[in-house]
Amino acid sequence: MKSARVCIVTHLFPPHVGGIERVAYEQSKRLLQNGLKVTVLTSDMVRRRSYIYDGIEVHCYPTLKVGFGQGIPYVIPKPSGYGIFMKHIKDSDIVHVHGHPYLSSYLAVKVAKRHSKPVVVTQHNTFIRYGGMLDLAERLNDLLIGRRVLKSSDKIITVSKATLNYVLSLGADPQKTVILYNGVDVDRFNRFIIKEDAKRLLGFSEDSFLI
């Protein structure tokens, strides 16, 4: 039986550091471990057309990068990258998009629908308040880009009740929307660590009070 082919679209991916990057990486790694074929499409932060990251096949589309200096990472795919979306989405069985507000998500959804590929969107956060005109720009982007991504998706995954309410307010179909809380690597984050060991690791004195 042929393995299912999953195309994961995320505006950022390791080695770039961040929350969505980590989630997309962990998802890709575990899908591979379960025998699926995984291809990641992401922006050209590493200035390479493609690379392998921990066994994961990654392809990069050229982008304009805005907002990084202000802590608002937003990438705009260049027209020359359209063929990358076409090739890898056409060759996939399902497309998983991370983040509703990105132009890369919108492009991926449009291409997927053109080739009759099912689309899953994971939304990781609610509205982020930056203040002033940035909030206005974000709301406009939600209406012009985000809403269309959500309405065109076959399944929408949210990571909290607040995120669920957020996407519903943008017109997401309640019948297609679910909550799936983020997992925790219990080998890395272990709450059963002995207090004395925790004090030593954190540099606290032995007689310090630790909850």
Tab-separated table of C-alpha atoms in Angstrom:
chain	number	residue	atom	x	y	z
A	1	MET	CA	0.000	0.000	0.000
A	2	LYS	CA	1.385	3.388	-0.992
A	3	SER	CA	2.109	5.808	1.845
A	4	ALA	CA	0.007	8.966	2.038
A	5	ARG	CA	1.813	12.104	0.885
A	6	VAL	CA	1.428	15.146	3.118
A	7	CYS	CA	2.436	18.652	2.050
A	8	ILE	CA	2.941	20.930	5.055
A	9	VAL	CA	2.915	24.660	4.339
A	10	THR	CA	4.359	26.990	6.962
A	11	HIS	CA	5.728	30.494	6.498
A	12	LEU	CA	8.685	29.659	8.763
A	13	PHE	CA	10.460	26.386	9.571
A	14	PRO	CA	13.658	25.341	11.395
A	15	PRO	CA	16.449	26.228	11.584
A	16	HIS	CA	14.519	29.486	12.054
A	17	VAL	CA	13.413	29.567	15.701
A	18	GLY	CA	9.818	30.121	16.765
A	19	GLY	CA	6.561	28.547	17.898
A	20	ILE	CA	4.981	27.623	14.566
A	21	GLU	CA	8.376	26.437	13.381
A	22	ARG	CA	8.585	24.022	16.305
A	23	VAL	CA	5.050	22.716	15.886
A	24	ALA	CA	5.462	22.169	12.146
A	25	TYR	CA	8.771	20.389	12.757
A	26	GLU	CA	7.356	18.079	15.444
A	27	GLN	CA	4.358	17.304	13.257
A	28	SER	CA	6.559	16.525	10.257
A	29	LYS	CA	8.880	14.322	12.281
A	30	ARG	CA	6.059	12.269	13.765
A	31	LEU	CA	4.262	11.840	10.470
A	32	LEU	CA	7.492	10.485	9.020
A	33	GLN	CA	7.848	8.126	11.975
A	34	ASN	CA	4.362	6.821	11.221
A	35	GLY	CA	5.268	5.966	7.653
A	36	LEU	CA	3.836	8.943	5.778
A	37	LYS	CA	5.729	10.871	3.122
A	38	VAL	CA	6.205	14.500	4.138
A	39	THR	CA	7.188	17.554	2.131
A	40	VAL	CA	7.461	20.984	3.751
A	41	LEU	CA	7.019	24.238	1.830
A	42	THR	CA	8.406	27.303	3.573
A	43	SER	CA	9.980	30.696	2.942
A	44	ASP	CA	13.581	31.116	1.844
A	45	MET	CA	14.968	32.146	5.235
A	46	VAL	CA	17.958	29.836	4.755
A	47	ARG	CA	18.603	31.203	1.244
A	48	ARG	CA	18.462	27.746	-0.318
A	49	ARG	CA	15.979	26.262	-2.758
A	50	SER	CA	15.710	23.052	-0.754
A	51	TYR	CA	17.318	21.256	2.170
A	52	ILE	CA	16.926	18.275	4.485
A	53	TYR	CA	16.260	19.014	8.148
A	54	ASP	CA	16.417	16.018	10.496
A	55	GLY	CA	15.295	13.782	7.651
A	56	ILE	CA	12.489	16.133	6.563
A	57	GLU	CA	12.396	17.249	2.926
A	58	VAL	CA	12.029	21.039	2.791
A	59	HIS	CA	11.468	23.217	-0.287
A	60	CYS	CA	11.703	27.015	-0.173
A	61	TYR	CA	9.742	29.582	-2.142
A	62	PRO	CA	11.210	33.074	-2.727
A	63	THR	CA	9.683	35.813	-0.596
A	64	LEU	CA	9.623	39.434	0.412
A	65	LYS	CA	10.058	39.706	4.167
A	66	VAL	CA	8.308	42.438	6.128
A	67	GLY	CA	7.842	43.194	9.801
A	68	PHE	CA	10.675	41.056	11.151
A	69	GLY	CA	12.392	44.063	12.721
A	70	GLN	CA	9.172	44.904	14.552
A	71	GLY	CA	8.633	41.349	15.777
A	72	ILE	CA	5.846	40.759	13.233
A	73	PRO	CA	7.255	38.128	10.852
A	74	TYR	CA	5.271	38.214	7.609
A	75	VAL	CA	6.467	36.795	4.321
A	76	ILE	CA	5.027	37.545	0.892
A	77	PRO	CA	5.626	34.846	-1.748
A	78	LYS	CA	7.088	36.174	-4.979
A	79	PRO	CA	5.341	35.248	-8.250
A	80	SER	CA	8.385	33.195	-9.242
A	81	GLY	CA	7.607	30.791	-6.390
A	82	TYR	CA	4.161	29.830	-7.662
A	83	GLY	CA	5.546	26.822	-9.512
A	84	ILE	CA	6.925	25.396	-6.260
A	85	PHE	CA	3.443	25.394	-4.741
A	86	MET	CA	1.973	23.873	-7.898
A	87	LYS	CA	4.490	21.030	-8.128
A	88	HIS	CA	4.468	19.818	-4.546
A	89	ILE	CA	0.794	20.345	-3.771
A	90	LYS	CA	-0.215	18.609	-6.997
A	91	ASP	CA	1.940	15.623	-5.994
A	92	SER	CA	0.452	15.393	-2.486
A	93	ASP	CA	-2.620	13.629	-1.097
A	94	ILE	CA	-3.418	16.208	1.565
A	95	VAL	CA	-2.232	19.735	2.402
A	96	HIS	CA	-1.738	20.953	5.970
A	97	VAL	CA	-1.400	24.718	6.346
A	98	HIS	CA	-0.103	26.434	9.490
A	99	GLY	CA	-1.637	29.833	10.206
A	100	HIS	CA	-4.663	31.381	8.498
A	101	PRO	CA	-3.375	34.962	7.927
A	102	TYR	CA	-0.402	34.308	5.668
A	103	LEU	CA	-0.323	34.818	1.917
A	104	SER	CA	1.524	31.508	1.630
A	105	SER	CA	-1.459	29.822	3.305
A	106	TYR	CA	-3.859	31.532	0.916
A	107	LEU	CA	-1.801	30.504	-2.111
A	108	ALA	CA	-1.525	26.914	-0.857
A	109	VAL	CA	-5.280	26.663	-0.337
A	110	LYS	CA	-6.034	28.052	-3.804
A	111	VAL	CA	-3.632	25.626	-5.473
A	112	ALA	CA	-4.952	22.706	-3.406
A	113	LYS	CA	-8.526	23.449	-4.408
A	114	ARG	CA	-7.511	23.692	-8.051
A	115	HIS	CA	-6.165	20.143	-7.830
A	116	SER	CA	-8.963	18.809	-5.575
A	117	LYS	CA	-6.670	18.234	-2.598
A	118	PRO	CA	-8.170	18.311	0.913
A	119	VAL	CA	-6.865	21.104	3.136
A	120	VAL	CA	-6.352	21.165	6.899
A	121	VAL	CA	-5.527	24.460	8.605
A	122	THR	CA	-4.067	24.730	12.094
A	123	GLN	CA	-4.528	28.107	13.758
A	124	HIS	CA	-2.117	28.670	16.636
A	125	ASN	CA	-3.151	32.005	18.134
A	126	THR	CA	-5.893	34.568	18.534
A	127	PHE	CA	-5.741	38.188	17.408
A	128	ILE	CA	-2.380	39.668	18.443
A	129	ARG	CA	-2.613	43.278	19.591
A	130	TYR	CA	0.335	45.354	18.419
A	131	GLY	CA	-1.390	48.703	18.784
A	132	GLY	CA	-2.351	51.553	16.472
A	133	MET	CA	-2.264	51.089	12.726
A	134	LEU	CA	-0.759	47.624	13.055
A	135	ASP	CA	-3.979	46.372	14.641
A	136	LEU	CA	-5.950	47.860	11.764
A	137	ALA	CA	-3.657	46.193	9.233
A	138	GLU	CA	-4.009	42.865	11.028
A	139	ARG	CA	-7.808	43.076	11.035
A	140	LEU	CA	-7.813	43.960	7.348
A	141	ASN	CA	-5.530	41.013	6.624
A	142	ASP	CA	-7.873	38.744	8.591
A	143	LEU	CA	-10.787	39.844	6.432
A	144	LEU	CA	-9.018	39.733	3.068
A	145	ILE	CA	-6.728	36.722	3.530
A	146	GLY	CA	-7.481	34.833	6.730
A	147	ARG	CA	-11.222	34.552	6.234
A	148	ARG	CA	-10.784	33.125	2.740
A	149	VAL	CA	-8.273	30.560	3.960
A	150	LEU	CA	-10.656	29.415	6.691
A	151	LYS	CA	-13.706	29.265	4.438
A	152	SER	CA	-11.836	27.221	1.811
A	153	SER	CA	-10.474	24.656	4.273
A	154	ASP	CA	-11.906	21.187	4.782
A	155	LYS	CA	-10.855	20.995	8.436
A	156	ILE	CA	-9.733	23.658	10.895
A	157	ILE	CA	-7.719	22.780	13.987
A	158	THR	CA	-7.443	25.270	16.845
A	159	VAL	CA	-5.246	24.934	19.920
A	160	SER	CA	-7.576	26.474	22.522
A	161	LYS	CA	-11.155	27.583	23.135
A	162	ALA	CA	-10.082	31.193	22.614
A	163	THR	CA	-8.575	30.314	19.249
A	164	LEU	CA	-11.719	28.414	18.332
A	165	ASN	CA	-13.865	31.462	19.061
A	166	TYR	CA	-11.448	33.625	17.084
A	167	VAL	CA	-11.712	31.619	13.865
A	168	LEU	CA	-15.473	31.270	14.267
A	169	SER	CA	-15.708	35.062	14.449
A	170	LEU	CA	-13.985	35.170	11.053
A	171	GLY	CA	-16.526	32.872	9.462
A	172	ALA	CA	-15.049	29.410	10.015
A	173	ASP	CA	-17.602	26.610	9.692
A	174	PRO	CA	-18.344	25.260	13.211
A	175	GLN	CA	-18.909	21.783	11.755
A	176	LYS	CA	-15.381	21.741	10.356
A	177	THR	CA	-13.629	23.270	13.365
A	178	VAL	CA	-12.172	21.378	16.330
A	179	ILE	CA	-9.875	21.966	19.295
A	180	LEU	CA	-6.671	19.931	19.465
A	181	TYR	CA	-4.448	21.058	22.309
A	182	ASN	CA	-0.705	21.209	21.772
A	183	GLY	CA	1.202	18.188	22.960
A	184	VAL	CA	4.090	18.228	25.423
A	185	ASP	CA	7.370	16.361	25.111
A	186	VAL	CA	7.319	14.660	28.513
A	187	ASP	CA	10.910	13.509	28.133
A	188	ARG	CA	12.014	17.123	27.861
A	189	PHE	CA	9.499	18.764	30.196
A	190	ASN	CA	9.148	16.500	33.215
A	191	ARG	CA	7.197	17.840	36.189
A	192	PHE	CA	8.449	15.023	38.391
A	193	ILE	CA	11.944	16.473	38.670
A	194	ILE	CA	13.250	16.353	42.242
A	195	LYS	CA	13.255	19.779	43.898
A	196	GLU	CA	16.883	19.476	44.988
A	197	ASP	CA	17.914	18.738	41.410
A	198	ALA	CA	15.833	21.664	40.155
A	199	LYS	CA	17.512	24.026	42.619
A	200	ARG	CA	20.932	22.930	41.443
A	201	LEU	CA	20.004	23.260	37.761
A	202	LEU	CA	18.573	26.744	38.326
A	203	GLY	CA	21.455	27.903	40.491
A	204	PHE	CA	19.381	28.328	43.674
A	205	SER	CA	20.759	27.680	47.145
A	206	GLU	CA	19.807	24.446	48.900
A	207	ASP	CA	17.771	26.299	51.542
A	208	SER	CA	15.762	28.360	49.009
A	209	PHE	CA	12.007	27.853	48.824
A	210	LEU	CA	10.832	26.210	45.610
A	211	ILE	CA	7.238	25.372	44.681
